[in-house]
Coordinates of C-alpha atoms in Angstrom, one line a residue:
Chain A
X929 CA 0.0 0.0 0.0
X930 CA 1.4 3.4 -0.9
X931 CA 1.6 5.9 1.9
X932 CA 1.9 8.7 -0.6
X933 CA 0.2 10.2 -3.6
X934 CA 2.2 10.7 -6.8
X935 CA 3.1 14.3 -7.7
X936 CA 0.7 14.4 -10.6
X937 CA -2.2 13.5 -8.3
X938 CA -1.3 16.4 -6.0
X939 CA -1.0 18.8 -8.9
X940 CA -4.2 17.7 -10.7
X941 CA -6.1 17.7 -7.4
X942 CA -5.2 21.3 -6.8
X943 CA -6.0 22.3 -10.4
X944 CA -9.3 20.6 -10.0
X945 CA -10.2 22.6 -6.9
X946 CA -9.2 25.7 -8.7
X947 CA -11.1 25.1 -12.0
X948 CA -14.2 23.5 -10.4
X949 CA -14.9 26.5 -8.3
X950 CA -14.7 28.7 -11.4
X951 CA -17.1 26.3 -13.2
X952 CA -19.6 26.2 -10.4
X953 CA -19.7 30.0 -9.9
X954 CA -19.9 30.7 -13.6
X955 CA -22.5 28.0 -14.1
X956 CA -24.6 29.6 -11.5
X957 CA -24.3 32.9 -13.4
X958 CA -25.6 31.1 -16.5
X959 CA -28.4 29.5 -14.4
X960 CA -29.5 32.9 -13.1
X961 CA -30.5 34.1 -16.5
X962 CA -33.3 31.5 -16.5
X963 CA -33.5 30.2 -12.9
X964 CA -36.0 27.6 -13.7
X965 CA -35.6 23.9 -14.5
X966 CA -37.8 21.9 -16.8
X967 CA -37.9 18.3 -17.9
X968 CA -39.6 19.0 -21.3
X969 CA -38.3 21.2 -24.1
X970 CA -41.5 23.3 -24.3
X971 CA -40.6 25.1 -21.1
X972 CA -44.2 25.9 -20.6
X973 CA -44.4 28.7 -18.0
X974 CA -45.5 27.3 -14.6
X975 CA -44.5 23.8 -15.4
X976 CA -40.9 24.0 -14.2
X977 CA -39.9 21.4 -11.6
X978 CA -37.6 23.8 -9.8
X979 CA -37.9 27.5 -9.6
X980 CA -35.1 29.5 -8.0
X981 CA -36.8 32.8 -8.3
X982 CA -39.9 34.4 -6.7
X983 CA -41.0 35.8 -10.0
X984 CA -43.9 34.0 -11.6
X985 CA -45.1 34.4 -15.1
X986 CA -47.7 32.3 -16.9
X987 CA -48.9 31.9 -20.5
X988 CA -52.2 33.6 -19.5
X989 CA -50.5 36.4 -17.6
X990 CA -52.4 39.7 -18.3
X991 CA -49.2 41.7 -18.0
X992 CA -46.9 41.9 -21.0
X993 CA -43.7 40.0 -20.1
X994 CA -40.6 38.8 -21.9
X995 CA -38.2 36.1 -20.9
X996 CA -35.8 38.9 -19.8
X997 CA -38.1 39.6 -16.9
X998 CA -37.3 36.1 -15.6
X999 CA -33.6 36.9 -15.2
X1000 CA -32.3 37.1 -11.7
X1001 CA -29.3 39.2 -10.5
X1002 CA -27.5 36.8 -8.2
X1003 CA -24.8 38.3 -6.0
X1004 CA -21.1 38.1 -6.9
X1005 CA -20.5 36.0 -3.8
X1006 CA -22.4 33.2 -5.5
X1007 CA -22.1 33.7 -9.2
X1008 CA -19.2 34.7 -11.4
X1009 CA -19.3 37.6 -12.0
X1010 CA -22.8 38.0 -10.8
X1011 CA -25.3 40.9 -11.2
X1012 CA -26.9 39.8 -14.5
X1013 CA -23.7 39.3 -16.6
X1014 CA -24.7 36.2 -18.6
X1015 CA -22.3 36.9 -21.4
X1016 CA -19.2 37.1 -19.1
X1017 CA -20.5 34.1 -17.0
X1018 CA -20.6 32.1 -20.2
X1019 CA -17.1 33.2 -21.1
X1020 CA -15.8 32.1 -17.7
X1021 CA -17.6 28.8 -18.0
X1022 CA -16.4 27.9 -21.4
X1023 CA -12.8 29.0 -20.6
X1024 CA -12.9 26.9 -17.4
X1025 CA -14.3 23.9 -19.1
X1026 CA -11.4 23.7 -21.5
X1027 CA -8.9 23.7 -18.6
X1028 CA -11.1 21.2 -16.7
X1029 CA -11.2 18.8 -19.7
X1030 CA -7.4 19.1 -20.3
X1031 CA -6.7 18.6 -16.6
X1032 CA -9.1 15.6 -16.5
X1033 CA -7.7 14.1 -19.6
X1034 CA -4.1 14.3 -18.3
X1035 CA -5.3 12.8 -15.0
X1036 CA -7.1 9.9 -16.6
X1037 CA -4.1 9.2 -18.9
X1038 CA -1.7 9.1 -16.0
X1039 CA -4.1 7.0 -13.9
X1040 CA -4.1 4.4 -16.6
X1041 CA -0.5 4.7 -17.6
X1042 CA 0.9 4.3 -14.1
X1043 CA -1.4 1.6 -12.9
X1044 CA -3.0 4.0 -10.3
X1045 CA -6.4 2.9 -11.6
X1046 CA -6.1 -0.2 -9.3
X1047 CA -6.8 2.2 -6.5
X1048 CA -9.8 3.8 -8.2
X1049 CA -11.6 1.3 -10.3
X1050 CA -13.5 -1.5 -8.5
X1051 CA -12.8 -4.9 -9.8
X1052 CA -15.1 -6.9 -7.7
X1053 CA -18.8 -6.7 -6.8
X1054 CA -17.8 -7.2 -3.2
X1055 CA -17.0 -3.5 -3.1
X1056 CA -20.6 -2.7 -2.6
X1057 CA -21.2 -4.6 0.7
X1058 CA -17.8 -3.5 1.9
X1059 CA -18.8 0.1 1.1
X1060 CA -22.0 -0.3 3.2
X1061 CA -19.9 -1.6 6.1
X1062 CA -17.6 1.4 5.7
X1063 CA -20.5 3.8 6.0
X1064 CA -21.7 1.8 9.0
X1065 CA -18.3 2.2 10.6
X1066 CA -18.4 6.0 10.1
X1067 CA -21.9 6.2 11.5
X1068 CA -20.7 4.3 14.6
X1069 CA -17.8 6.8 14.9
X1070 CA -15.1 4.3 13.9
X1071 CA -12.6 4.5 11.1
X1072 CA -13.4 1.8 8.5
X1073 CA -10.6 -0.5 7.4
X1074 CA -8.6 0.3 4.3
X1075 CA -9.0 -2.1 1.4
X1076 CA -6.1 -4.6 1.4
X1077 CA -3.0 -3.1 -0.1
X1078 CA -4.8 0.1 -1.1
X1079 CA -4.8 3.7 0.2
X1080 CA -8.6 4.0 0.4
X1081 CA -11.5 2.3 2.2
X1082 CA -14.4 0.8 0.1
X1083 CA -16.7 3.8 0.2
X1084 CA -13.9 6.1 -0.7
X1085 CA -12.9 4.0 -3.6
X1086 CA -16.4 3.7 -4.8
X1087 CA -17.2 7.4 -4.5
X1088 CA -13.9 8.5 -6.2
X1089 CA -14.7 6.1 -9.0
X1090 CA -18.2 7.5 -9.4
X1091 CA -17.0 11.1 -9.4
X1092 CA -14.0 10.6 -11.8
X1093 CA -15.4 8.1 -14.2
X1094 CA -19.2 8.8 -14.1
X1095 CA -20.1 12.2 -12.7
X1096 CA -17.4 14.2 -14.5
X1097 CA -18.1 12.7 -18.0
X1098 CA -21.8 13.1 -17.4
X1099 CA -21.4 16.8 -16.7
X1100 CA -19.4 17.2 -20.0
X1101 CA -21.9 15.1 -21.9
X1102 CA -24.9 17.0 -20.6
X1103 CA -23.1 20.3 -21.2
X1104 CA -22.6 19.4 -24.8
X1105 CA -26.3 18.5 -25.1
X1106 CA -27.1 22.1 -24.5
X1107 CA -25.2 23.4 -27.5
X1108 CA -27.5 24.6 -30.3
X1109 CA -25.0 23.7 -33.0
X1110 CA -24.7 20.1 -31.8
X1111 CA -28.4 19.8 -31.3
X1112 CA -29.1 21.3 -34.8
X1113 CA -26.9 18.7 -36.5
X1114 CA -27.6 15.8 -34.2
X1115 CA -31.1 16.3 -32.6
X1116 CA -30.9 12.7 -31.4
X1117 CA -28.1 13.5 -29.0
X1118 CA -30.2 15.4 -26.5
X1119 CA -32.8 12.6 -26.6
X1120 CA -30.2 10.4 -24.9
X1121 CA -30.8 12.5 -21.8
X1122 CA -34.6 13.0 -22.4
X1123 CA -34.2 16.3 -24.3
X1124 CA -32.2 19.5 -23.9
X1125 CA -34.1 20.7 -20.8
X1126 CA -33.6 17.3 -19.2
X1127 CA -29.9 17.5 -19.9
X1128 CA -29.9 21.0 -18.3
X1129 CA -31.7 19.6 -15.3
X1130 CA -29.3 16.7 -15.0
X1131 CA -26.4 19.1 -15.4
X1132 CA -27.7 21.1 -12.4
X1133 CA -28.2 17.9 -10.4
X1134 CA -24.6 17.0 -11.3
X1135 CA -23.5 20.3 -9.8
X1136 CA -25.5 19.4 -6.7
X1137 CA -23.9 16.0 -6.6
X1138 CA -20.4 17.5 -6.9
X1139 CA -21.2 20.0 -4.1
X1140 CA -22.4 17.1 -1.9
X1141 CA -19.3 15.1 -2.6
X1142 CA -17.0 18.1 -1.9
X1143 CA -18.9 18.7 1.4
X1144 CA -18.5 15.1 2.6
X1145 CA -15.0 14.9 1.3
X1146 CA -14.0 18.0 3.3
X1147 CA -15.8 16.7 6.4
X1148 CA -13.9 13.4 6.1
X1149 CA -10.6 15.3 5.8
X1150 CA -11.5 17.2 9.0
X1151 CA -12.5 14.0 10.8
X1152 CA -9.4 12.1 9.8
X1153 CA -7.2 15.1 10.9
X1154 CA -6.4 18.1 8.8
X1155 CA -2.6 18.2 9.3
X1156 CA -2.2 14.5 8.4
X1157 CA -4.6 14.7 5.4
X1158 CA -3.0 17.9 4.2
X1159 CA 0.4 16.2 4.3
X1160 CA -0.9 13.6 1.8
X1161 CA -3.0 16.0 -0.3
X1162 CA -0.5 18.8 -0.5
X1163 CA 2.9 17.2 -0.1
X1164 CA 2.0 13.8 -1.3
X1165 CA 2.9 11.7 1.8
X1166 CA 1.4 11.1 5.2
X1167 CA 4.9 11.2 6.6
X1168 CA 5.6 14.7 5.3
X1169 CA 6.0 17.7 7.6
X1170 CA 2.5 18.5 9.0
X1171 CA 3.2 22.2 9.7
X1172 CA 4.7 22.6 6.2
X1173 CA 1.7 20.9 4.7
X1174 CA -0.7 23.1 6.6
X1175 CA 1.1 26.2 5.6
X1176 CA 1.2 25.2 1.9
X1177 CA -2.3 23.9 1.8
X1178 CA -3.9 27.0 3.5
X1179 CA -1.8 29.3 1.3
X1180 CA -3.2 27.4 -1.7
X1181 CA -6.8 27.8 -0.5
X1182 CA -6.1 31.5 0.3
X1183 CA -4.7 32.1 -3.2
X1184 CA -7.7 30.5 -4.8
X1185 CA -10.0 32.8 -2.8
X1186 CA -8.0 35.8 -3.7
X1187 CA -8.0 34.9 -7.4
X1188 CA -11.8 34.7 -7.2
X1189 CA -12.2 38.0 -5.5
X1190 CA -9.8 39.6 -8.1
X1191 CA -11.4 38.1 -11.2
X1192 CA -14.9 38.9 -10.0
X1193 CA -14.0 42.6 -9.4
X1194 CA -12.1 42.8 -12.7
X1195 CA -14.9 41.2 -14.6
X1196 CA -17.4 43.7 -13.2
X1197 CA -15.1 46.7 -13.5
X1198 CA -13.6 46.0 -16.9
X1199 CA -16.3 44.0 -18.8
X1200 CA -15.0 44.8 -22.3
X1201 CA -11.5 43.8 -21.4
X1202 CA -12.8 40.6 -19.8
X1203 CA -14.8 39.8 -22.9
X1204 CA -11.8 40.3 -25.1
X1205 CA -9.3 38.4 -22.9
X1206 CA -11.6 35.4 -22.3
X1207 CA -12.8 35.6 -25.9
X1208 CA -9.3 35.0 -27.0
X1209 CA -9.6 31.5 -25.6
X1210 CA -13.3 30.9 -26.0
X1211 CA -14.2 32.4 -29.4
X1212 CA -12.1 29.9 -31.5
X1213 CA -13.8 27.1 -29.6
X1214 CA -17.2 28.7 -30.4
X1215 CA -16.3 29.3 -34.0
X1216 CA -15.1 25.7 -34.6
X1217 CA -18.3 24.3 -33.1
X1218 CA -20.5 26.7 -35.1
X1219 CA -18.8 26.0 -38.3
X1220 CA -18.6 22.2 -37.9
X1221 CA -22.3 21.6 -37.5
X1222 CA -24.9 22.5 -40.1
X1223 CA -28.5 22.4 -39.0
X1224 CA -30.5 19.4 -40.2
X1225 CA -33.5 19.7 -38.0
X1226 CA -36.9 18.6 -39.1
X1227 CA -39.0 17.9 -36.0
X1228 CA -42.5 16.6 -36.1
X1229 CA -45.3 19.1 -36.4
X1230 CA -46.7 17.6 -33.2
X1231 CA -43.5 18.9 -31.4
X1232 CA -44.7 22.5 -31.8
X1233 CA -44.8 24.1 -28.4
X1234 CA -48.1 25.3 -27.0
X1235 CA -46.4 28.4 -25.7
X1236 CA -43.3 30.1 -27.2
X1237 CA -41.5 32.6 -25.0
X1238 CA -40.1 35.8 -26.5
X1239 CA -36.9 37.5 -25.5
X1240 CA -37.5 41.3 -25.7
X1241 CA -40.3 43.7 -26.4
X1242 CA -41.4 44.9 -29.9
X1243 CA -40.4 48.3 -31.3
X1244 CA -42.3 51.3 -30.0
X1245 CA -41.7 53.8 -32.8
X1246 CA -44.5 55.6 -34.7
X1247 CA -42.9 54.3 -37.9
X1248 CA -43.2 50.7 -36.8
X1249 CA -46.7 51.3 -35.5
X1250 CA -47.8 52.7 -38.8
X1251 CA -46.4 49.6 -40.6
X1252 CA -48.3 47.3 -38.2
X1253 CA -51.5 49.3 -38.8
X1254 CA -51.1 48.9 -42.5
X1255 CA -50.5 45.2 -42.4
X1256 CA -46.8 45.8 -43.5
X1257 CA -48.1 46.6 -47.0
X1258 CA -45.7 49.5 -47.2
X1259 CA -42.7 47.6 -45.8
X1260 CA -39.7 47.4 -48.0
X1261 CA -36.5 45.6 -47.0
X1262 CA -33.4 47.3 -48.3
X1263 CA -30.6 44.9 -49.1
X1264 CA -27.3 46.3 -50.2
X1265 CA -23.7 46.9 -49.2
X1266 CA -21.0 44.8 -51.0
X1267 CA -23.4 43.5 -53.7
X1268 CA -23.7 44.1 -57.4
X1269 CA -27.6 44.2 -57.5
X1270 CA -28.9 46.0 -54.4
X1271 CA -32.7 46.2 -54.0
X1272 CA -35.7 47.0 -51.9
X1273 CA -38.0 44.0 -51.4
X1274 CA -41.7 44.0 -50.5
X1275 CA -43.0 41.0 -48.5
X1276 CA -44.7 39.8 -51.8
X1277 CA -41.4 40.0 -53.6
X1278 CA -39.7 38.1 -50.8
X1279 CA -42.4 35.4 -51.0
X1280 CA -41.8 35.1 -54.8
X1281 CA -38.2 33.9 -54.1
X1282 CA -39.8 30.7 -52.8
X1283 CA -40.9 29.8 -49.3
X1284 CA -39.5 27.0 -47.1
X1285 CA -40.9 25.6 -43.9
X1286 CA -39.1 23.9 -41.0
X1287 CA -40.0 22.8 -37.5
X1288 CA -37.1 23.6 -35.3
X1289 CA -36.2 24.2 -31.7
X1290 CA -35.3 27.7 -30.5
X1291 CA -32.4 27.8 -28.1
X1292 CA -32.4 31.1 -26.1
X1293 CA -29.1 32.0 -24.6
X1294 CA -30.9 32.3 -21.3
X1295 CA -31.5 28.6 -21.3
X1296 CA -35.1 28.1 -22.3
X1297 CA -36.3 26.3 -25.5
X1298 CA -39.4 26.1 -27.5
X1299 CA -40.4 24.5 -30.9
X1300 CA -42.2 26.2 -33.7
X1301 CA -42.8 25.9 -37.4
X1302 CA -41.1 28.7 -39.3
X1303 CA -41.8 29.6 -42.9
X1304 CA -39.8 32.0 -44.9
X1305 CA -37.3 32.7 -47.7
X1306 CA -33.9 31.0 -47.5
X1307 CA -31.5 33.8 -47.0
X1308 CA -29.3 32.2 -49.6
X1309 CA -32.0 32.8 -52.3
X1310 CA -32.1 36.5 -51.4
X1311 CA -28.3 36.6 -51.6
X1312 CA -28.5 35.1 -55.0
X1313 CA -30.7 38.0 -56.1
X1314 CA -28.4 40.7 -54.9
X1315 CA -25.2 38.9 -55.8
X1316 CA -22.5 39.5 -53.1
X1317 CA -19.1 40.7 -54.2
X1318 CA -16.1 38.6 -53.7
X1319 CA -14.9 40.6 -50.6
X1320 CA -18.2 40.3 -48.8
X1321 CA -17.9 37.9 -45.9
X1322 CA -20.5 39.2 -43.3
X1323 CA -24.3 39.8 -43.3
X1324 CA -25.4 42.6 -41.0
X1325 CA -29.1 42.8 -40.1
X1326 CA -30.4 46.1 -38.7
X1327 CA -33.6 46.1 -36.7
X1328 CA -36.5 48.5 -35.8
X1329 CA -36.2 48.1 -32.1
X1330 CA -34.5 50.8 -30.0
X1331 CA -33.4 48.7 -27.0
X1332 CA -33.2 51.8 -24.8
X1333 CA -36.9 52.1 -25.3
X1334 CA -37.8 48.5 -24.9
X1335 CA -35.2 47.0 -22.6
X1336 CA -33.8 49.6 -20.4
X1337 CA -31.3 48.5 -17.7
X1338 CA -28.7 51.0 -19.0
X1339 CA -28.6 49.6 -22.5
X1340 CA -29.2 51.8 -25.5
X1341 CA -29.2 51.9 -29.3
X1342 CA -30.9 50.0 -32.1
X1343 CA -30.6 46.3 -32.2
X1344 CA -28.4 44.7 -34.9
X1345 CA -26.6 41.5 -35.5
X1346 CA -24.1 40.0 -37.9
X1347 CA -23.5 36.5 -39.1
X1348 CA -20.8 35.1 -41.4
X1349 CA -21.7 34.8 -45.1
X1350 CA -21.2 31.0 -45.0
X1351 CA -23.8 30.7 -42.2
X1352 CA -26.2 32.9 -44.1
X1353 CA -26.1 30.4 -47.0
X1354 CA -26.8 27.4 -44.8
X1355 CA -30.0 25.5 -46.1
X1356 CA -32.0 26.3 -42.9
X1357 CA -31.1 29.9 -42.6
X1358 CA -34.4 31.7 -43.2
X1359 CA -35.9 35.2 -43.4
X1360 CA -39.1 34.2 -41.7
X1361 CA -42.5 35.5 -42.7
X1362 CA -44.8 33.0 -41.0
X1363 CA -44.9 31.2 -37.7
X1364 CA -47.0 28.1 -37.0
X1365 CA -49.0 28.5 -40.2
X1366 CA -50.0 32.1 -39.7
X1367 CA -48.4 35.5 -40.2
X1368 CA -45.3 36.1 -38.1
X1369 CA -46.7 37.8 -34.9
X1370 CA -45.4 41.2 -33.9
X1371 CA -43.9 39.9 -30.7
X1372 CA -41.9 37.3 -32.6
X1373 CA -40.4 39.8 -35.1
X1374 CA -42.9 40.8 -37.7
X1375 CA -42.7 41.5 -40.6
X1376 CA -39.4 39.7 -41.0
X1377 CA -37.0 37.8 -38.6
X1378 CA -34.0 35.7 -39.1
X1379 CA -33.7 32.0 -38.2
X1380 CA -30.2 30.6 -37.9
X1381 CA -30.9 27.2 -36.5
X1382 CA -27.4 26.2 -35.3
X1383 CA -27.1 29.4 -33.2
X1384 CA -28.5 30.8 -30.0
X1385 CA -31.6 33.0 -30.3
X1386 CA -29.9 36.4 -29.9
X1387 CA -28.3 36.0 -33.4
X1388 CA -31.8 35.7 -34.9
X1389 CA -32.6 39.3 -35.4
X1390 CA -36.3 40.1 -35.0
X1391 CA -38.1 43.1 -36.7
X1392 CA -35.5 43.3 -39.5
X1393 CA -35.3 46.7 -41.1
X1394 CA -32.4 46.3 -43.5
X1395 CA -29.7 43.9 -44.6
X1396 CA -26.2 44.9 -45.6
X1397 CA -23.3 42.7 -46.8
X1398 CA -20.0 43.9 -45.5
X1399 CA -16.4 42.9 -45.0
X1400 CA -16.1 42.2 -41.3
X1401 CA -18.0 43.9 -38.6
X1402 CA -15.5 46.1 -36.8
X1403 CA -17.0 49.2 -38.3
X1404 CA -20.6 48.5 -37.2
X1405 CA -22.0 49.6 -33.8
X1406 CA -19.3 49.1 -31.2
X1407 CA -17.5 46.7 -33.4
X1408 CA -18.2 43.5 -31.5
X1409 CA -20.5 41.8 -34.1
X1410 CA -23.9 42.6 -32.6
X1411 CA -25.9 44.6 -30.1
X1412 CA -25.8 41.9 -27.5
X1413 CA -22.1 41.5 -28.1
X1414 CA -21.6 45.3 -27.8
X1415 CA -23.7 45.8 -24.7
X1416 CA -23.9 42.5 -22.9
X1417 CA -20.5 41.2 -23.8
X1418 CA -21.8 38.0 -25.5
X1419 CA -19.5 36.0 -27.8
X1420 CA -20.1 36.7 -31.5
X1421 CA -20.2 33.0 -32.4
X1422 CA -23.2 31.4 -30.7
X1423 CA -23.0 27.7 -31.3
X1424 CA -22.6 26.7 -27.7
Chain B
X20 CA -32.0 52.7 -56.7
X21 CA -28.6 51.5 -55.6
X22 CA -27.7 54.9 -54.2
X23 CA -31.0 55.1 -52.2
X24 CA -30.6 51.6 -50.8
X25 CA -27.1 52.3 -49.7
X26 CA -28.0 55.7 -48.2
X27 CA -30.8 53.9 -46.2
X28 CA -28.4 51.3 -45.0
X29 CA -25.8 53.8 -44.1
X30 CA -28.3 55.7 -42.0
X31 CA -29.3 52.5 -40.2
X32 CA -25.7 51.5 -39.5
X33 CA -24.7 54.9 -38.3
X34 CA -27.9 55.3 -36.3
X35 CA -27.4 52.3 -34.1
X36 CA -25.8 54.4 -31.4
X37 CA -27.0 57.8 -32.7
X38 CA -24.0 58.2 -35.0
X39 CA -21.5 57.4 -32.3
X40 CA -20.5 53.9 -33.2
X41 CA -17.0 52.3 -33.1
X42 CA -15.7 55.4 -31.3
X43 CA -17.8 54.5 -28.2
X44 CA -16.1 51.5 -26.8
X45 CA -14.3 50.1 -23.8
X46 CA -14.2 52.5 -20.8
X47 CA -16.8 54.8 -22.3
X48 CA -19.3 52.0 -22.7
X49 CA -18.6 50.7 -19.2
X50 CA -19.2 54.1 -17.8
X51 CA -22.5 54.4 -19.7
X52 CA -23.7 51.0 -18.8
X53 CA -23.2 51.6 -15.1
X54 CA -25.5 54.6 -15.3
X55 CA -29.2 54.4 -14.4
X56 CA -31.5 52.9 -17.0
X57 CA -31.7 54.8 -20.2
X58 CA -34.4 55.5 -22.7
X59 CA -32.8 55.9 -26.1
X60 CA -29.7 57.9 -25.3
X61 CA -31.3 59.9 -22.6
X62 CA -30.7 58.8 -19.0
X63 CA -33.9 58.2 -17.1
X64 CA -35.2 56.4 -14.1
X65 CA -37.4 54.2 -16.2
X66 CA -37.9 50.8 -14.6
X67 CA -38.7 47.6 -16.3
X68 CA -42.3 47.9 -15.2
X69 CA -42.6 51.3 -16.8
X70 CA -41.1 49.9 -20.0
X71 CA -43.7 47.2 -19.9
X72 CA -46.4 49.8 -19.6
X73 CA -45.0 51.8 -22.4
X74 CA -45.0 48.7 -24.6
X75 CA -48.6 48.1 -23.7
X76 CA -49.4 51.7 -24.7
X77 CA -47.8 51.0 -28.1
X78 CA -50.1 48.0 -28.5
X79 CA -53.3 49.8 -27.5
X80 CA -54.2 52.7 -25.2
X81 CA -57.4 51.2 -24.1
X82 CA -55.9 47.9 -23.1
X83 CA -53.1 49.6 -21.3
X84 CA -55.5 51.7 -19.3
X85 CA -57.4 48.7 -18.3
X86 CA -54.3 47.0 -17.2
X87 CA -53.2 50.1 -15.2
X88 CA -56.5 49.8 -13.3
X89 CA -55.8 46.1 -12.6
X90 CA -52.3 46.9 -11.4
X91 CA -53.4 49.8 -9.3
X92 CA -56.0 47.5 -7.7
X93 CA -53.4 44.8 -7.1
X94 CA -51.1 47.3 -5.4
X95 CA -54.0 48.6 -3.2
X96 CA -54.5 45.0 -2.1
X97 CA -50.8 44.6 -1.4
X98 CA -50.1 42.4 -4.4
X99 CA -46.9 42.8 -6.5
X100 CA -46.8 43.7 -10.1
X101 CA -43.9 41.5 -11.0

């Protein structure tokens, strides 16, 4: 039996503590944007199985409400960075997960390569009754015996196995099942878990399981004796200097806490810099996922949700009101920029380009989903009409809604978004004119909205007022690629 | 036609932030977004509830007036308005 832990166990254990705290806090930030958990992908208001907010909204609510009203501002002591910063919370989460996967992969590789797996992987069913006896020993205030020739008792070995080989991979797998790009290409993947919302629920329960494990794990360290356990955890040997182990271990914990305080403050104080710094690591990951998966959704008509949330309120301008009053007969969509044949298109002229219908699931960045049938013109068909020039690589969509008027919270300016030209030409990228067999409702973006099925909802501009083909997007708005990217620090690629 | 379309799109692009686009970034944005809620580019104390009401007004004065009565009644009874 070894009386020590190899150096790589010590190092990966520390990195795990460091990264998992980042993951948990940033995950709570993401959860705070839609602090409700559902089992079914319709997310019918009032049918959540867990509601971590006092705010209640229903499909029959007489008040106008949008999904943004469901957001919570959780404190920075809990969430990273806290205070309704979903964009930065996602950046922290997706940056941390890359480190966690790398750390975990290195750990697993070394566990296998060095034979350490003998201490973690049960090889006999007898581990279960032995684990029950170990629990009984703890409950009767006795130390259970270690397994013969091993550093752990049976319940330790079983719980470490479950956390390393089951819970960790489950969290990664359910996390991937929330990516709109993956779900658009492989709709069956989420069904393994019972749907995207079930995956989201399991992901949350996984966090709870990790928290429970860490709590019990910590209590056990205290019961067994902090100086002795720290000697093994920090210096790799029970025989190492206890004072030195305590000093090193407590310094490590202190540094982790200081790091969290500093990055939380920095993220709130310098949000644009945080977006850029983390984006340097996260954006390539998002772009690869977005580019790799083309939407191939065709859900059953029966899957259409009875209630479809909306993120955001409709435009309030007199110009838009006049268009609504006139049934959008006077609406003309200007399409220009780096094209050889710019034009202004009426709704009838858009329809003449050929309509296409698709039943797809909407993935809001907040976390909710809903399914609808969308009918519209493939954006590719419109692009063929206006003939993009060779240096055009971006499609910018300008909207009617002044977010300062309809959203508040210190945000301002007219909504816009950009997507890459290759994404605009995907077969399921539509300029939508109808929803669920009827005219596109005002609250869902009438007269024209975008559908980009492999992306999160914030890329699907509603109330489209004009389309411009450009080279890049640095010259538009604040130069981040969209209004949410400008003002809420979202990533420009939205495939995760 | 081409000229008109591009002029229209230029106006939309430049009007996103009232003609102050790429120049407003970084610290300036962070300063602005820590201000009180804004309406358009004008600082105001508008709350989400007031914005909801404004949205309702845009949809129909009569409906909004009816809802105002309901909310007022709720508040008199001690109920919240969300």
